Structure formats: structure tokens, C-alpha cells
Short mmCIF file of C-alpha atoms in Angstrom, two decimals:
data_model
loop_
_atom_site.label_atom_id
_atom_site.label_comp_id
_atom_site.label_asym_id
_atom_site.label_seq_id
_atom_site.Cartn_x
_atom_site.Cartn_y
_atom_site.Cartn_z
CA MET A 108 0.00 0.00 0.00
CA ILE A 109 1.23 3.51 -0.84
CA ALA A 110 0.08 6.59 1.12
CA LYS A 111 1.07 10.07 -0.01
CA PHE A 112 0.92 13.35 1.89
CA ASN A 113 1.53 16.26 -0.49
CA SER A 114 1.18 20.03 -0.52
CA TYR A 115 -2.56 19.69 -1.10
CA ARG A 116 -2.96 18.08 2.35
CA ASN A 117 -4.93 15.12 1.08
CA PHE A 118 -4.38 13.49 4.47
CA GLU A 119 -3.44 14.91 7.83
CA THR A 120 0.31 15.45 7.49
CA PRO A 121 2.15 13.32 10.06
CA MET A 122 4.79 14.82 12.35
CA LEU A 123 8.30 13.55 11.65
CA TYR A 124 10.43 13.20 14.78
CA VAL A 125 14.21 13.11 14.28
CA CYS A 126 15.72 10.63 16.74
CA ASN A 127 19.19 9.35 17.55
CA PRO A 128 20.10 5.67 17.05
CA GLY A 129 18.93 3.62 20.03
CA CYS A 130 15.75 5.67 20.48
CA VAL A 131 12.83 3.65 21.88
CA TYR A 132 9.10 4.24 22.21
CA ASN A 133 7.59 3.38 25.56
CA GLY A 134 4.16 4.37 26.80
CA LYS A 135 3.79 7.36 24.45
CA LEU A 136 7.30 8.55 25.40
CA LEU A 137 10.31 8.74 23.09
CA SER A 138 13.94 8.66 24.20
CA ASN A 139 16.80 10.46 22.41
CA VAL A 140 14.63 12.84 20.36
CA ALA A 141 16.41 15.65 18.52
CA GLY A 142 13.20 17.44 17.50
CA ILE A 143 10.27 17.62 15.09
CA LEU A 144 10.94 18.57 11.47
CA PRO A 145 8.92 21.73 10.71
CA ASP A 146 9.32 22.15 6.94
CA THR A 147 8.59 18.99 4.95
CA SER A 148 6.63 18.00 1.86
CA ASP A 149 5.93 15.08 -0.47
CA ILE A 150 5.72 12.56 2.38
CA GLU A 151 5.15 9.08 1.02
CA PHE A 152 4.85 5.72 2.76
CA VAL A 153 5.24 2.42 0.92
CA PHE A 154 3.90 -0.20 3.31
CA ASN A 155 5.04 -3.80 2.82
CA PHE A 156 4.10 -6.88 4.79
CA ASN A 157 6.82 -9.29 5.93
CA THR A 158 9.68 -7.08 4.72
CA THR A 159 10.90 -3.51 5.12
CA SER A 160 8.58 -0.61 4.31
CA GLU A 161 9.78 2.72 2.94
CA LEU A 162 9.39 6.37 3.87
CA ASN A 163 10.24 9.20 1.45
CA PHE A 164 10.01 12.93 2.09
CA ARG A 165 11.60 16.30 1.37
CA ALA A 166 12.94 18.51 4.18
CA TYR A 167 13.60 22.21 3.54
CA ARG A 168 16.15 24.51 5.16
CA VAL A 169 13.91 27.50 5.90
CA LYS A 170 15.58 30.39 7.73
CA ARG A 171 13.96 31.94 10.79
CA THR A 172 14.23 35.55 11.94
CA ASP A 173 14.86 34.54 15.54
CA ALA A 174 18.55 33.58 15.85
CA GLU A 175 18.03 30.89 18.50
CA GLU A 176 15.13 29.27 16.63
CA ASN A 177 17.07 29.48 13.38
CA GLU A 178 20.03 27.62 14.90
CA ARG A 179 17.73 24.92 16.30
CA ILE A 180 16.10 24.35 12.91
CA LEU A 181 19.48 24.34 11.17
CA SER A 182 20.76 21.74 13.63
CA LEU A 183 17.75 19.51 12.88
CA TYR A 184 18.27 19.90 9.15
CA ARG A 185 21.95 19.00 9.46
CA SER A 186 21.08 15.96 11.57
CA LEU A 187 19.31 14.31 8.62
CA ARG A 188 22.08 11.84 7.89
CA HIS A 189 22.53 8.17 7.11
CA ARG A 190 21.39 5.85 9.97
CA ARG A 191 19.51 8.60 11.83
CA LEU A 192 16.00 7.54 12.90
CA ILE A 193 12.69 9.11 11.88
CA PHE A 194 9.69 8.34 14.10
CA ILE A 195 6.05 8.72 13.11
CA GLU A 196 3.46 8.37 15.86
CA ASP A 197 1.20 5.30 15.56
CA ILE A 198 3.37 3.98 12.71
CA GLY A 199 6.90 3.48 14.00
CA PHE A 200 10.61 3.97 13.35
CA PHE A 201 12.42 4.37 10.05
CA VAL A 202 16.17 4.34 9.47
CA ILE A 203 17.53 6.90 7.00
CA THR A 204 19.27 5.06 4.16
CA GLU A 205 19.72 7.80 1.55
CA VAL A 206 20.10 11.59 1.65
CA ASN A 207 20.32 13.79 -1.45
CA GLU A 208 20.77 17.54 -0.92
CA SER A 209 19.88 20.08 -3.62
CA TYR A 210 19.11 23.77 -4.07
CA ASP A 211 16.23 25.47 -5.84
CA ASN A 212 15.78 29.25 -6.06
CA GLY A 213 18.35 29.70 -3.32
CA MET A 214 16.63 27.29 -0.91
CA ALA A 215 18.35 24.14 0.28
CA PHE A 216 16.43 20.90 0.70
CA LYS A 217 17.12 17.22 1.28
CA ASP A 218 15.29 14.31 -0.31
CA ILE A 219 15.22 11.54 2.26
CA THR A 220 14.68 7.81 1.84
CA ALA A 221 14.29 5.65 4.94
CA SER A 222 13.54 1.99 5.58
CA SER A 223 11.38 0.73 8.44
CA CYS A 224 13.43 -0.33 11.42
CA GLU A 225 13.61 -4.02 10.50
CA ALA A 226 16.62 -2.60 8.66
CA GLU A 227 18.37 -2.64 12.05
CA LEU A 228 18.34 -6.43 11.78
CA GLN A 229 20.18 -6.11 8.48
CA SER A 230 23.15 -4.58 10.27
CA LYS A 231 23.53 -7.63 12.53
CA GLY A 232 25.23 -10.76 11.27
CA VAL A 233 23.87 -14.23 11.99
CA PRO A 234 25.45 -15.52 15.24
CA TYR A 235 27.34 -18.79 15.31
CA ILE A 236 24.92 -21.71 14.92
CA LYS A 237 26.49 -25.14 14.93
CA ASP A 238 25.04 -27.97 12.89
CA GLY A 239 22.10 -29.55 14.68
CA THR A 240 18.35 -29.76 15.18
CA TYR A 241 16.64 -26.77 16.78
CA ARG A 242 13.23 -26.03 18.20
CA PHE A 243 11.84 -22.71 16.94
CA TYR A 244 11.08 -21.26 20.41
CA THR A 245 11.54 -22.66 23.90
CA GLY A 246 10.94 -19.78 26.33
CA GLU A 247 13.85 -21.13 28.39
CA PRO A 248 16.73 -18.62 28.88
CA GLY A 249 19.31 -21.38 29.35
CA ASN A 250 18.09 -23.37 26.37
CA PRO A 251 17.09 -20.91 23.64
CA GLY A 252 15.35 -21.89 20.45
CA MET A 253 16.41 -20.74 17.01
CA ILE A 254 14.45 -17.47 17.03
CA GLU A 255 15.67 -16.60 20.52
CA THR A 256 19.28 -17.17 19.49
CA LEU A 257 18.85 -14.68 16.66
CA ILE A 258 16.97 -12.01 18.57
CA HIS A 259 19.44 -12.12 21.47
CA SER A 260 21.96 -10.77 18.95
CA ALA A 261 19.70 -7.75 18.32
CA PRO A 262 19.12 -6.31 21.83
CA MET A 263 16.77 -3.55 20.65
CA TRP A 264 14.27 -6.20 19.49
CA THR A 265 12.02 -8.57 21.43
CA ILE A 266 9.86 -11.54 20.52
CA GLY A 267 6.09 -11.08 20.47
CA GLU A 268 3.40 -13.73 20.05
CA ILE A 269 4.27 -17.10 18.52
CA ASP A 270 1.75 -19.71 17.43
CA LEU A 271 2.33 -22.84 19.53
CA THR A 272 2.38 -25.01 16.44
CA VAL A 273 5.31 -23.02 15.10
CA ALA A 274 7.03 -22.69 18.49
CA ASN A 275 7.17 -26.48 18.91
CA ARG A 276 8.58 -27.28 15.46
CA TRP A 277 12.07 -28.76 15.20
CA ARG A 278 14.26 -28.32 12.14
CA THR A 279 17.80 -29.35 11.25
CA PHE A 280 20.40 -26.81 10.10
CA GLU A 281 23.76 -27.55 8.53
CA GLU A 282 26.49 -25.21 7.30
CA VAL A 283 24.62 -22.00 8.13
CA ASP A 284 25.76 -19.10 5.95
CA PHE A 285 27.22 -16.63 8.45
CA THR A 286 27.68 -13.98 5.77
CA LYS A 287 23.92 -13.37 5.96
CA ASN A 288 22.35 -10.78 8.21
CA ILE A 289 19.67 -11.64 10.75
CA LEU A 290 16.77 -10.25 8.70
CA GLY A 291 17.84 -12.09 5.57
CA PHE A 292 18.25 -15.35 7.49
CA MET A 293 14.80 -14.97 9.05
CA LEU A 294 13.04 -14.23 5.76
CA GLU A 295 15.00 -16.55 3.49
CA ASP A 296 15.76 -19.53 5.75
CA LEU A 297 13.60 -19.66 8.88
CA GLN A 298 10.28 -18.92 7.19
CA ASP A 299 10.85 -21.76 4.75
CA ALA A 300 12.25 -24.21 7.29
CA TYR A 301 9.62 -23.65 9.99
CA GLU A 302 6.74 -22.88 7.58
CA CYS A 303 5.88 -19.56 9.21
CA LEU A 304 5.62 -15.84 8.52
CA PHE A 305 7.16 -13.00 10.51
CA GLU A 306 5.13 -9.88 11.27
CA PHE A 307 7.30 -6.96 12.36
CA ASP A 308 6.10 -4.32 14.82
CA ILE A 309 8.11 -1.24 13.85
CA LEU A 310 6.57 0.85 16.63
CA ASN A 311 7.70 -1.32 19.57
CA ARG A 312 10.30 -3.47 17.77
#
């Protein structure tokens, strides 16, 4: 599904919070927030199930007459860099993956592309998994299942609800490809092996 928010205000324009890496959402509170972007346009969401979604928008560098306010806005504009987080209330976190700065009629702007925060799992390599047969989920800290082993390597993420049929499945793994990242291994290997689908909560990870 694609949702666009343009200059004609077809939908209520969402607020874009600029956050530092490691920011979390807990009970309507955000940690490590740099501020809210004031001058944006062409906001577009591309929502995908079972893989990363995409956020695109344009942020303008609009000067303010008040020196203190102008410096605050400039700092926010400068903070739009690779790996910075964008948070949208009731939707979730996005990781900036591409920034292109341009000028038009003397005004600077940045075109931003960001991926939903499952992308954080792409920056984590698959942990060592020796050849053997593994239960999908055990719920036992001293005897983790396959999904627990993976998620323990991504401390920002937790495990939500798991169907008992899937949790109790055992599968054999040999010569695991450790060049893969966690997200790729989940989507390409675990889903097929355990006959399941992952649903990612990008608001609460």
C-alpha cells in the first residue's frame, strides 16, 4: 500500500520526529529525540508486509528571523544523515538510508529515503549456529530456540506472540551461511524451514 501526503494536504500530514540511534518508544514517550521537522513536503509511505517498508520525504532549510530558533532548525536539518532515525506516531521507526541535498531558487532541501526499522536487523550478522536440530522457540533462557538465538543478537528487538504449532517445530540446520544478516536469514531460511511468517512491529520493535 502507498500513502502520499503532499502540498494539497490530502491526508493529515504526520509529524516527523528526528531521533538518535537507540531511540525507543515506551508508553507514548520517546527517548533520544532531537526534535520535530517543521518544513517537509511530499511525504510518502510504501507499506510492505513481511519485509521492510519505505518512507520518502523532502525537508527544507527555511531560515527563521529569531537567531536561537534558526540555529535549532538548522541543527535539525543537518542531523538528517545516514542511519539517523525518523519516528512517526502510531506507525513506527524508520532508518535513513539515503540523503540527497539540492538547491532550488536559493533554498536548500534534502530528499530523504528511509527503511522501516527491521533494517536494524540487516546490520547484525547471523550468530554462530552449529550444525544440529533446533526447536523454533523454547521460552527457556538457558536453552534458547532458534528465534531466541537470533533475537538475542539484536538487543533492541524482542519476541512477540508465537503460534504454539510453530514454536514447537524442530528443524535441522547444517552449514549456516554466516555472511547473511539476521533479517535475511529470518526471511529466506527460517520462514521456509519452519513454515511460518514473521510480522514486524516497527513501533515497539
